[in-house]
Coordinates of C-alpha atoms and ligand atoms in Angstrom, one line a residue:
M1 CA 95.1 105.6 152.9
R2 CA 92.1 107.2 151.2
R3 CA 90.5 105.6 148.2
G4 CA 90.5 108.8 146.2
A5 CA 94.3 108.9 146.5
G6 CA 94.7 105.2 145.5
S7 CA 92.6 105.6 142.3
L8 CA 94.2 108.9 141.4
A9 CA 97.6 107.2 141.7
G10 CA 96.4 104.3 139.5
I11 CA 95.1 106.7 136.9
A12 CA 98.3 108.7 136.8
A13 CA 100.3 105.5 136.5
V14 CA 98.2 104.3 133.5
A15 CA 98.5 107.7 131.9
A16 CA 102.3 107.6 132.3
A17 CA 102.5 104.0 130.9
L18 CA 100.4 104.9 127.9
G19 CA 102.0 108.3 127.3
T20 CA 105.5 106.9 127.4
A21 CA 104.5 104.0 125.1
E22 CA 103.0 106.4 122.6
L23 CA 106.1 108.5 122.7
V24 CA 108.3 105.5 122.0
A25 CA 106.0 104.4 119.2
G26 CA 106.2 107.8 117.7
V27 CA 110.0 108.1 117.8
F28 CA 110.8 104.6 116.5
D29 CA 109.6 103.1 113.2
R30 CA 108.2 99.6 113.5
V31 CA 107.2 100.1 117.1
P32 CA 103.4 99.9 117.3
S33 CA 101.1 102.2 119.2
L34 CA 99.5 99.9 121.8
V35 CA 96.3 102.0 121.9
I36 CA 96.0 101.8 118.1
A37 CA 97.0 98.1 118.1
V38 CA 94.1 97.3 120.6
G39 CA 91.8 99.4 118.5
D40 CA 92.8 97.6 115.3
A41 CA 92.3 94.3 117.0
V42 CA 88.8 95.4 118.1
V43 CA 87.9 96.6 114.6
D44 CA 89.2 93.3 113.2
S45 CA 87.3 91.1 115.6
V46 CA 83.9 92.7 115.9
P47 CA 81.2 91.0 113.8
G48 CA 80.3 92.7 110.5
W49 CA 76.9 93.8 111.6
L50 CA 78.3 95.7 114.6
E51 CA 81.0 97.4 112.4
R52 CA 78.3 98.4 110.0
A53 CA 76.1 99.7 112.8
A54 CA 79.0 101.7 114.2
I55 CA 79.7 103.3 110.8
A56 CA 76.0 104.0 110.2
T57 CA 75.5 105.7 113.6
L58 CA 78.9 107.3 114.1
G59 CA 80.0 107.9 110.5
T60 CA 83.6 109.0 110.4
A61 CA 83.5 109.7 114.2
D62 CA 83.8 106.0 114.7
K63 CA 87.6 106.2 115.1
P64 CA 87.7 108.9 117.7
V65 CA 84.9 107.2 119.6
L66 CA 86.8 103.8 119.6
I67 CA 90.0 105.4 120.7
G68 CA 88.2 107.4 123.4
G69 CA 86.6 104.2 124.6
I70 CA 89.9 102.4 124.9
L71 CA 91.3 105.4 126.9
L72 CA 88.2 105.4 129.1
V73 CA 88.5 101.7 129.8
S74 CA 92.2 102.1 130.5
T75 CA 91.5 104.9 133.0
L76 CA 88.9 102.9 134.8
L77 CA 91.3 99.9 134.9
G78 CA 94.0 102.2 136.3
A79 CA 91.7 103.5 139.0
A80 CA 90.8 99.9 140.0
L81 CA 94.5 98.9 140.1
G82 CA 95.3 102.0 142.2
L83 CA 92.7 101.0 144.7
L84 CA 94.1 97.5 144.8
A85 CA 97.7 98.9 145.3
R86 CA 96.7 100.6 148.5
R87 CA 96.8 97.2 150.3
W88 CA 98.3 94.8 147.8
F89 CA 101.0 96.4 145.7
L90 CA 102.4 93.3 144.0
P91 CA 99.1 92.1 142.6
A92 CA 98.4 95.6 141.3
A93 CA 101.8 95.7 139.6
A94 CA 101.1 92.3 138.1
G95 CA 97.8 93.9 136.8
F96 CA 99.9 96.6 135.0
V97 CA 102.1 93.9 133.4
A98 CA 99.0 92.0 132.2
F99 CA 97.5 95.2 130.9
A100 CA 100.7 95.9 128.8
A101 CA 100.8 92.3 127.7
L102 CA 97.3 92.7 126.3
G103 CA 98.5 95.6 124.2
V104 CA 101.5 93.6 123.0
A105 CA 99.3 90.6 122.2
A106 CA 97.2 92.9 120.0
A107 CA 100.1 94.3 118.1
P108 CA 100.4 91.7 115.4
A109 CA 97.1 93.1 114.1
D110 CA 99.3 96.0 112.8
P111 CA 101.5 94.5 110.0
R112 CA 103.8 97.5 110.0
S113 CA 105.3 96.8 113.4
T114 CA 107.7 94.1 114.5
V115 CA 107.4 91.7 117.4
L116 CA 110.5 93.1 119.0
G117 CA 109.1 96.6 118.7
A118 CA 105.9 95.5 120.4
L119 CA 107.8 93.7 123.2
L120 CA 110.0 96.8 123.7
V121 CA 107.1 99.2 124.0
G122 CA 105.2 96.9 126.2
T123 CA 108.1 96.5 128.6
V124 CA 108.8 100.2 128.8
G125 CA 105.0 100.9 129.3
A126 CA 104.7 98.4 132.1
A127 CA 107.9 99.5 133.8
V128 CA 106.9 103.1 133.8
G129 CA 103.4 102.3 135.0
V130 CA 104.6 100.2 137.9
G131 CA 107.3 102.7 138.8
V132 CA 104.9 105.7 138.9
L133 CA 102.4 103.6 140.9
L134 CA 105.1 102.8 143.5
V135 CA 106.2 106.4 143.8
L136 CA 102.6 107.7 144.1
I137 CA 101.4 105.1 146.5
R138 CA 104.3 105.9 148.7
A139 CA 103.5 109.6 148.5
A140 CA 99.9 108.9 149.3
R141 CA 100.9 106.8 152.3
A142 CA 103.1 109.5 153.6
D143 CA 100.2 112.0 153.2
H144 CA 97.9 109.6 154.9
A145 CA 100.3 108.9 157.7
A146 CA 100.9 112.6 158.3
G147 CA 97.1 113.1 158.6
A148 CA 96.3 109.9 160.7
T149 CA 99.1 109.7 163.2
P150 CA 98.5 112.7 165.3
R151 CA 94.8 112.0 165.4
A152 CA 95.4 108.3 166.4
A153 CA 97.7 109.4 169.1
Q154 CA 95.2 111.9 170.4
A155 CA 92.5 109.2 170.4
G156 CA 94.8 107.0 172.3
A157 CA 95.4 109.6 174.9
H158 CA 91.7 109.9 175.6
G159 CA 91.4 106.2 175.6
A160 CA 88.4 106.1 173.4
G161 CA 87.1 107.0 169.9
T162 CA 87.9 105.6 166.5
A163 CA 90.7 106.7 164.4
R164 CA 88.8 108.4 161.5
P165 CA 90.9 109.6 158.7
V166 CA 91.3 113.4 158.8
M167 CA 92.9 116.0 156.5
A168 CA 96.6 115.5 156.3
E169 CA 99.2 118.3 156.6
P170 CA 98.4 120.5 153.6
S171 CA 102.0 120.2 152.4
D172 CA 101.8 116.4 152.1
R173 CA 98.5 116.6 150.4
R174 CA 99.7 119.2 148.0
R175 CA 102.8 117.1 147.3
F176 CA 100.8 114.1 146.4
L177 CA 98.4 116.0 144.2
V178 CA 101.2 117.9 142.4
L179 CA 103.0 114.6 141.8
A180 CA 99.9 112.8 140.5
G181 CA 98.6 115.8 138.5
G182 CA 102.0 116.6 137.1
T183 CA 102.7 113.0 136.0
T184 CA 99.3 112.9 134.3
A185 CA 99.9 116.2 132.4
L186 CA 103.4 115.1 131.3
A187 CA 102.0 111.8 130.2
V188 CA 99.3 113.4 128.1
L189 CA 101.9 115.7 126.5
A190 CA 104.1 112.6 125.8
G191 CA 101.2 110.8 124.2
V192 CA 100.2 113.6 122.0
G193 CA 103.8 114.3 121.1
G194 CA 104.3 110.7 120.1
F195 CA 101.2 110.7 117.9
L196 CA 102.4 113.8 116.1
L197 CA 105.9 112.5 115.8
S198 CA 104.8 109.3 114.1
G199 CA 106.1 110.4 110.7
R200 CA 103.4 112.7 109.3
E201 CA 105.6 115.8 109.2
R202 CA 108.4 114.1 107.5
L203 CA 106.1 112.5 104.9
G204 CA 104.8 116.0 104.1
E205 CA 108.3 117.1 103.2
L206 CA 108.9 113.9 101.1
R207 CA 105.7 114.5 99.2
A208 CA 106.6 118.1 98.5
A209 CA 109.9 117.0 96.9
I210 CA 108.3 114.6 94.5
R211 CA 108.1 115.7 90.8
L212 CA 105.2 114.1 89.0
P213 CA 106.0 112.8 85.5
A214 CA 104.0 114.2 82.6
P215 CA 101.2 111.7 81.7
F216 CA 101.4 110.4 78.2
R217 CA 97.6 110.7 78.0
R218 CA 96.1 113.8 79.6
A219 CA 92.5 114.1 80.8
G220 CA 90.6 116.4 78.5
P221 CA 90.5 120.1 79.1
V222 CA 87.7 121.1 81.4
P223 CA 85.0 122.6 79.0
A224 CA 83.6 126.0 79.9
G225 CA 80.2 125.3 81.5
A226 CA 81.3 122.0 83.1
D227 CA 81.2 123.7 86.5
L228 CA 78.0 125.7 86.9
E229 CA 79.4 127.6 89.9
I230 CA 76.0 127.9 91.6
P231 CA 76.5 128.9 95.3
G232 CA 76.0 125.8 97.5
L233 CA 76.5 123.4 94.6
T234 CA 79.4 120.8 95.0
P235 CA 82.4 121.9 92.8
L236 CA 83.2 119.8 89.9
F237 CA 86.5 118.7 91.5
T238 CA 86.6 118.0 95.2
P239 CA 89.7 119.6 96.8
N240 CA 91.9 116.9 98.4
E241 CA 91.4 118.2 101.9
E242 CA 87.6 117.9 101.5
F243 CA 87.6 114.5 99.8
Y244 CA 85.7 112.0 101.9
R245 CA 87.9 109.5 103.7
I246 CA 86.9 106.0 104.5
D247 CA 89.2 103.2 105.8
T248 CA 89.7 100.8 108.6
A249 CA 93.0 102.4 109.7
L250 CA 92.9 104.0 113.1
R251 CA 96.1 105.9 112.4
V252 CA 96.9 106.9 108.8
P253 CA 99.6 104.5 107.6
I254 CA 102.8 106.5 107.0
V255 CA 104.5 104.8 104.1
E256 CA 107.8 106.3 102.9
P257 CA 108.6 105.8 99.2
D258 CA 112.1 104.5 100.1
G259 CA 111.7 100.9 101.0
W260 CA 108.2 100.7 99.6
Q261 CA 107.6 98.2 96.9
L262 CA 104.6 97.1 94.7
E263 CA 104.5 93.5 93.9
V264 CA 102.5 92.0 91.1
R265 CA 102.1 88.3 91.8
G266 CA 99.8 85.3 92.0
M267 CA 98.4 83.6 88.8
V268 CA 100.8 85.3 86.4
D269 CA 103.6 84.0 84.2
E270 CA 106.2 86.6 85.4
P271 CA 105.6 88.1 88.8
F272 CA 107.6 91.3 89.3
T273 CA 108.2 94.0 91.9
L274 CA 108.5 97.8 91.4
T275 CA 110.1 100.4 93.6
Y276 CA 108.6 103.8 93.8
A277 CA 111.1 105.2 91.4
E278 CA 110.4 102.4 88.9
L279 CA 106.6 102.9 89.2
M280 CA 107.1 106.6 88.5
E281 CA 109.1 105.8 85.3
L282 CA 106.3 103.8 83.7
P283 CA 104.0 105.6 81.3
Q284 CA 101.1 107.3 83.2
I285 CA 97.6 108.4 82.3
E286 CA 95.4 111.1 83.8
A287 CA 91.7 110.6 84.3
D288 CA 88.7 112.4 86.0
I289 CA 87.0 109.8 88.1
T290 CA 84.3 110.0 90.7
L291 CA 84.9 107.7 93.7
A292 CA 82.0 106.6 95.8
C293 CA 81.6 104.6 99.0
V294 CA 79.1 101.8 99.3
S295 CA 78.1 103.2 102.6
N296 CA 76.9 106.4 101.1
E297 CA 73.3 107.0 101.8
V298 CA 71.0 108.5 99.2
G299 CA 71.8 112.2 99.3
G300 CA 75.0 111.5 101.3
D301 CA 78.5 112.9 100.9
L302 CA 80.7 109.8 100.8
V303 CA 81.5 110.5 97.2
G304 CA 84.0 112.8 95.5
N305 CA 85.5 113.6 92.2
A306 CA 89.2 114.1 91.4
R307 CA 91.7 114.2 88.6
W308 CA 93.8 111.0 89.2
Q309 CA 97.2 110.2 87.7
G310 CA 98.8 106.8 87.6
V311 CA 99.9 103.7 85.7
P312 CA 97.1 101.9 83.9
L313 CA 96.4 98.5 85.4
R314 CA 96.3 96.9 82.0
A315 CA 99.9 97.7 81.4
L316 CA 101.0 95.9 84.6
L317 CA 98.8 92.9 83.8
D318 CA 100.2 92.7 80.3
R319 CA 103.7 92.7 81.6
A320 CA 103.0 90.0 84.2
G321 CA 101.1 87.8 81.8
L322 CA 97.8 86.5 83.1
Q323 CA 97.4 82.8 83.6
E324 CA 94.3 80.9 82.8
G325 CA 91.9 81.0 85.8
A326 CA 93.1 84.4 87.0
T327 CA 89.6 85.9 87.4
Q328 CA 90.1 88.2 90.3
L329 CA 92.4 91.1 91.0
V330 CA 93.0 91.5 94.7
G331 CA 94.7 94.7 96.0
R332 CA 96.6 94.3 99.3
S333 CA 97.4 97.2 101.5
V334 CA 100.4 97.6 103.9
D335 CA 97.7 97.8 106.7
G336 CA 96.3 94.4 105.8
F337 CA 93.2 95.6 104.1
T338 CA 92.2 93.8 100.9
A339 CA 89.7 94.4 98.1
G340 CA 89.0 92.3 95.0
F341 CA 87.2 92.8 91.7
P342 CA 86.9 91.0 88.3
V343 CA 90.1 90.9 86.2
L344 CA 87.9 91.7 83.2
T345 CA 87.1 95.1 84.7
A346 CA 90.8 95.8 85.0
L347 CA 91.3 94.9 81.3
D348 CA 88.2 96.6 79.9
V349 CA 88.2 99.9 81.8
E350 CA 91.1 101.8 80.4
E351 CA 91.2 104.3 83.2
A352 CA 91.6 101.6 85.9
M353 CA 95.0 102.5 87.5
V354 CA 97.6 102.4 90.2
A355 CA 97.2 106.0 91.1
V356 CA 100.1 108.1 92.5
A357 CA 98.6 111.5 92.3
M358 CA 95.3 113.2 93.0
N359 CA 94.3 116.7 91.7
G360 CA 97.9 117.4 90.6
E361 CA 99.8 116.5 93.7
P362 CA 101.2 113.2 95.1
L363 CA 98.5 111.3 96.9
P364 CA 97.8 112.7 100.4
A365 CA 98.7 110.2 103.2
E366 CA 95.0 109.9 104.0
H367 CA 94.2 108.9 100.5
G368 CA 96.8 106.2 100.1
F369 CA 100.3 107.6 99.6
P370 CA 102.5 106.4 97.9
A371 CA 100.1 104.4 95.6
R372 CA 96.5 103.2 95.5
L373 CA 94.0 101.6 93.1
V374 CA 91.3 103.6 91.4
V375 CA 88.8 101.7 89.3
P376 CA 86.0 103.7 87.6
G377 CA 82.6 102.3 88.2
L378 CA 83.3 100.2 91.3
Y379 CA 82.6 101.2 94.9
G380 CA 85.8 101.7 96.9
Y381 CA 85.3 98.7 99.2
V382 CA 85.9 96.2 96.3
S383 CA 88.5 98.2 94.4
A384 CA 90.2 101.3 95.7
T385 CA 92.9 99.8 98.0
K386 CA 95.0 102.6 99.5
W387 CA 98.6 102.2 100.6
L388 CA 98.9 99.5 98.0
E389 CA 101.7 96.9 98.4
A390 CA 100.6 94.0 96.2
I391 CA 98.4 93.3 93.2
E392 CA 97.5 89.6 93.5
L393 CA 95.9 87.7 90.6
T394 CA 93.7 84.9 92.0
D395 CA 90.5 83.0 91.3
W396 CA 87.1 84.2 92.5
D397 CA 87.2 82.2 95.8
V398 CA 89.4 84.7 97.6
D399 CA 87.4 87.3 99.5
G400 CA 88.4 90.9 100.3
Y401 CA 88.1 92.5 103.7
W402 CA 84.4 93.5 103.6
I403 CA 83.0 90.4 101.9
P404 CA 82.8 88.2 105.0
R405 CA 81.5 91.2 106.9
G406 CA 78.2 91.2 105.0
W407 CA 78.8 93.2 101.8
A408 CA 78.2 92.0 98.3
K409 CA 81.1 90.3 96.4
E410 CA 80.6 92.6 93.4
G411 CA 80.2 96.3 93.9
P412 CA 79.2 98.3 90.8
I413 CA 78.3 101.9 91.6
K414 CA 74.6 102.6 91.3
T415 CA 73.4 105.5 89.3
Q416 CA 72.6 108.3 91.7
A417 CA 71.6 112.0 91.7
R418 CA 72.0 114.3 94.7
I419 CA 70.3 117.6 95.4
D420 CA 72.7 120.2 96.9
V421 CA 70.7 123.4 96.4
P422 CA 68.5 124.3 98.2
R423 CA 69.7 122.4 101.3
S424 CA 67.1 120.2 102.8
G425 CA 65.3 121.7 105.7
T426 CA 66.1 125.3 104.9
T427 CA 63.8 128.2 104.0
V428 CA 64.1 130.0 100.7
A429 CA 62.3 133.1 99.3
A430 CA 59.5 132.8 96.8
G431 CA 60.3 133.4 93.2
R432 CA 62.9 131.9 90.9
Q433 CA 65.2 129.6 92.8
P434 CA 67.8 127.2 91.5
V435 CA 67.4 123.5 92.2
A436 CA 70.8 122.0 91.6
G437 CA 73.0 119.0 92.3
V438 CA 75.3 116.4 90.9
A439 CA 74.7 113.0 89.4
W440 CA 77.0 110.1 88.7
A441 CA 77.2 106.7 87.0
P442 CA 80.9 106.1 86.5
T443 CA 81.8 104.3 83.2
R444 CA 78.2 104.8 81.9
G445 CA 77.9 108.6 82.2
I446 CA 74.9 110.8 82.9
E447 CA 72.5 111.5 80.1
G448 CA 69.7 113.2 82.0
V449 CA 68.4 114.4 85.3
E450 CA 64.8 115.1 86.1
V451 CA 63.3 117.0 89.0
R452 CA 59.8 116.6 90.6
I453 CA 58.2 119.3 92.8
D454 CA 55.6 117.7 95.2
D455 CA 53.3 115.5 93.1
G456 CA 54.0 117.4 89.9
P457 CA 55.4 116.0 86.7
W458 CA 59.1 115.1 86.2
Q459 CA 60.8 118.1 84.6
P460 CA 64.1 117.7 82.8
A461 CA 67.0 119.7 84.4
E462 CA 69.7 121.4 82.4
L463 CA 73.0 119.4 82.5
A464 CA 76.5 121.0 82.8
E465 CA 78.9 120.2 80.0
R466 CA 80.1 116.6 80.2
L467 CA 83.7 116.2 81.4
D468 CA 84.0 112.4 81.2
V469 CA 81.6 109.4 81.6
D470 CA 83.6 108.4 84.7
C471 CA 82.9 111.6 86.6
W472 CA 79.8 113.2 88.0
R473 CA 77.9 115.9 86.2
Q474 CA 76.3 118.9 87.7
W475 CA 72.6 119.7 86.9
Y476 CA 70.3 122.6 87.4
L477 CA 66.6 123.5 87.2
P478 CA 65.3 127.1 87.6
W479 CA 62.3 126.7 89.9
D480 CA 59.5 129.2 90.4
A481 CA 59.0 128.6 94.1
T482 CA 55.6 129.3 95.5
P483 CA 55.0 129.9 99.2
G484 CA 54.5 126.9 101.3
R485 CA 56.2 123.7 102.2
H486 CA 57.5 121.6 99.3
T487 CA 59.2 118.4 98.7
V488 CA 61.7 118.1 95.8
A489 CA 62.9 114.8 94.3
A490 CA 65.4 114.0 91.6
R491 CA 66.4 111.1 89.4
A492 CA 69.2 110.5 86.9
T493 CA 69.3 108.5 83.6
D494 CA 72.7 106.9 82.8
G495 CA 74.4 106.7 79.4
L496 CA 72.7 103.3 78.7
G497 CA 69.3 105.0 79.0
E498 CA 68.6 103.4 82.4
V499 CA 66.6 105.5 84.8
Q500 CA 67.7 105.5 88.4
T501 CA 65.5 103.2 90.4
D502 CA 63.0 104.5 93.0
E503 CA 63.3 101.3 95.0
R504 CA 64.7 102.2 98.4
T505 CA 67.4 99.9 99.6
P506 CA 69.8 100.3 102.6
V507 CA 73.5 100.7 102.0
A508 CA 74.2 97.0 102.8
P509 CA 74.9 94.8 101.0
D510 CA 75.5 96.5 97.7
G511 CA 74.7 100.3 98.0
A512 CA 71.7 102.5 98.7
S513 CA 69.2 103.2 96.0
G514 CA 66.1 105.3 95.7
Y515 CA 65.5 109.0 94.8
P516 CA 67.0 111.8 96.8
V517 CA 64.2 113.9 98.3
I518 CA 64.5 117.2 100.2
E519 CA 62.0 119.4 102.0
V520 CA 62.0 123.2 101.8
V521 CA 59.9 126.0 103.1
V522 CA 59.2 128.8 100.7
E523 CA 58.5 132.1 102.3
A524 CA 56.2 134.7 100.6
Ligands
MTE1 N1 94.0 100.3 102.8 C1 92.7 100.6 102.7 N2 92.2 101.0 101.5 C2 90.9 101.3 101.4 C3 90.0 101.2 102.5 C4 90.5 100.7 103.7 O1 89.8 100.5 104.7 N3 91.8 100.4 103.8 N4 88.7 101.5 102.3 C5 88.1 101.5 100.9 C6 86.8 102.2 100.8 S1 85.5 101.4 101.6 C7 86.6 103.3 100.2 S2 85.1 103.9 99.9 C8 87.8 104.1 99.6 C9 87.8 105.5 100.0 O2 88.9 106.2 99.5 P1 89.2 107.6 100.1 O3 89.4 107.5 101.6 O4 90.4 108.1 99.4 O5 88.0 108.5 99.7 O6 89.0 103.5 99.9 C10 89.1 102.1 99.9 N5 90.4 101.7 100.2
MO2 MO1 83.6 102.5 101.1

């Protein structure tokens, strides 16, 4: 039997196993996706420096790359097992079972699935894989036998020569290829279908049916002139679909409001639990808050501004009654992620909230539906837990997800300006050109932005009307651009009068600093 046929049979069998498993995971709640489970286990176990390097080089493509890598390794493994199955079918079948067992073993990394669900999907996957392998190996043998037998007989008649494999009957060959190809195609369809089925659509309907309560304290009206509306300049509010997304979840957790609960527990006098309906009945506030990721490079786009609505943290803490020694608030996600920050921040910053809505609609699944934390002034990795399921009051010794992975325990957002217009590396016409961007220093506000052309003096930019200290502010400088190559730098001053530092630091451990600098060519 030819090697190509063996490996093809193995690849089709692996595809069938994975495709069926994904379909089962998509149809049933609490049944994990084995591919995602392995991916989650990889994410959880790689050292912090490697995870940082992956995010730095791949950005948000890190997830597709990881999943692609798992599928590639699976395909190679399938090819190897297929080769083995040509001679030794049982060991190859055992290989399939071991492969499925690996996926099942990884499943506890996904706290949303049950052990029974993992066992079920592993068994189904292994059975389908072994079954398909058996059928295809048989078909390949038939194909091979059809090709080899007449030739061997011929060779025997002449009493000499070696029985070299030759082309089989075209019909047997075709039968095998159609079988292997068809199985693989069906398996891919099943896998994609399972992924799509995994609850997203239903969640969209549930979200659409939710009526948001009116907040008792509204965010101020947006003053005319808060959005300069300069072409190319970031809008004041980031649309939800364009809001940056950073999390460790390979598949967006689909959390239905029914059955979801928020627990407030730990070092409190009266721990309590809220259903979604109960949370929605509590008095809510609305606030315009700029959220930033600690991994945002100077000039980067891992930052966004939204109008958030939710229940103030302070109200929940007052109800629970803080005990002495409760110095840290740790948010726990249904996906196992954790982030912690000083309890004092939760008490001092009035707008710190359990958010349920973003820009006037229930949180999108990607941004933490049904509830998440939003804390003005802190990077997301220490504060903004999405798919929140518990608020735990602890002492300072507990570490959130990113802390043992090389990030600072405290994560205040650094004052930053970003130049959006002109875009770095572009060519603009000589004459009056806008230089424009945004600047943020949540909780402190932005009091000034200055721009420097080449080695010239720092020139004050015009600021858009202030919306809130917690959100970014647009700025603008009319520039008389002269022909040639120019560098443009910017720096912001926060509400405390502190000028953004020019000291360049990398994103790790506590956020990038330094001036944003762009290069443009001005054409005569
Ligand atoms: N459950 C969960 N919440 C999370 C994270 C995560 O990995 N898992 N990442 C945090 C980080 S690092 C950031 S910057 C913000 C990003 O929020 P966004 O995706 O809504 O922009 O979410 C925070 N909340
Ligand atoms: Mo982040």
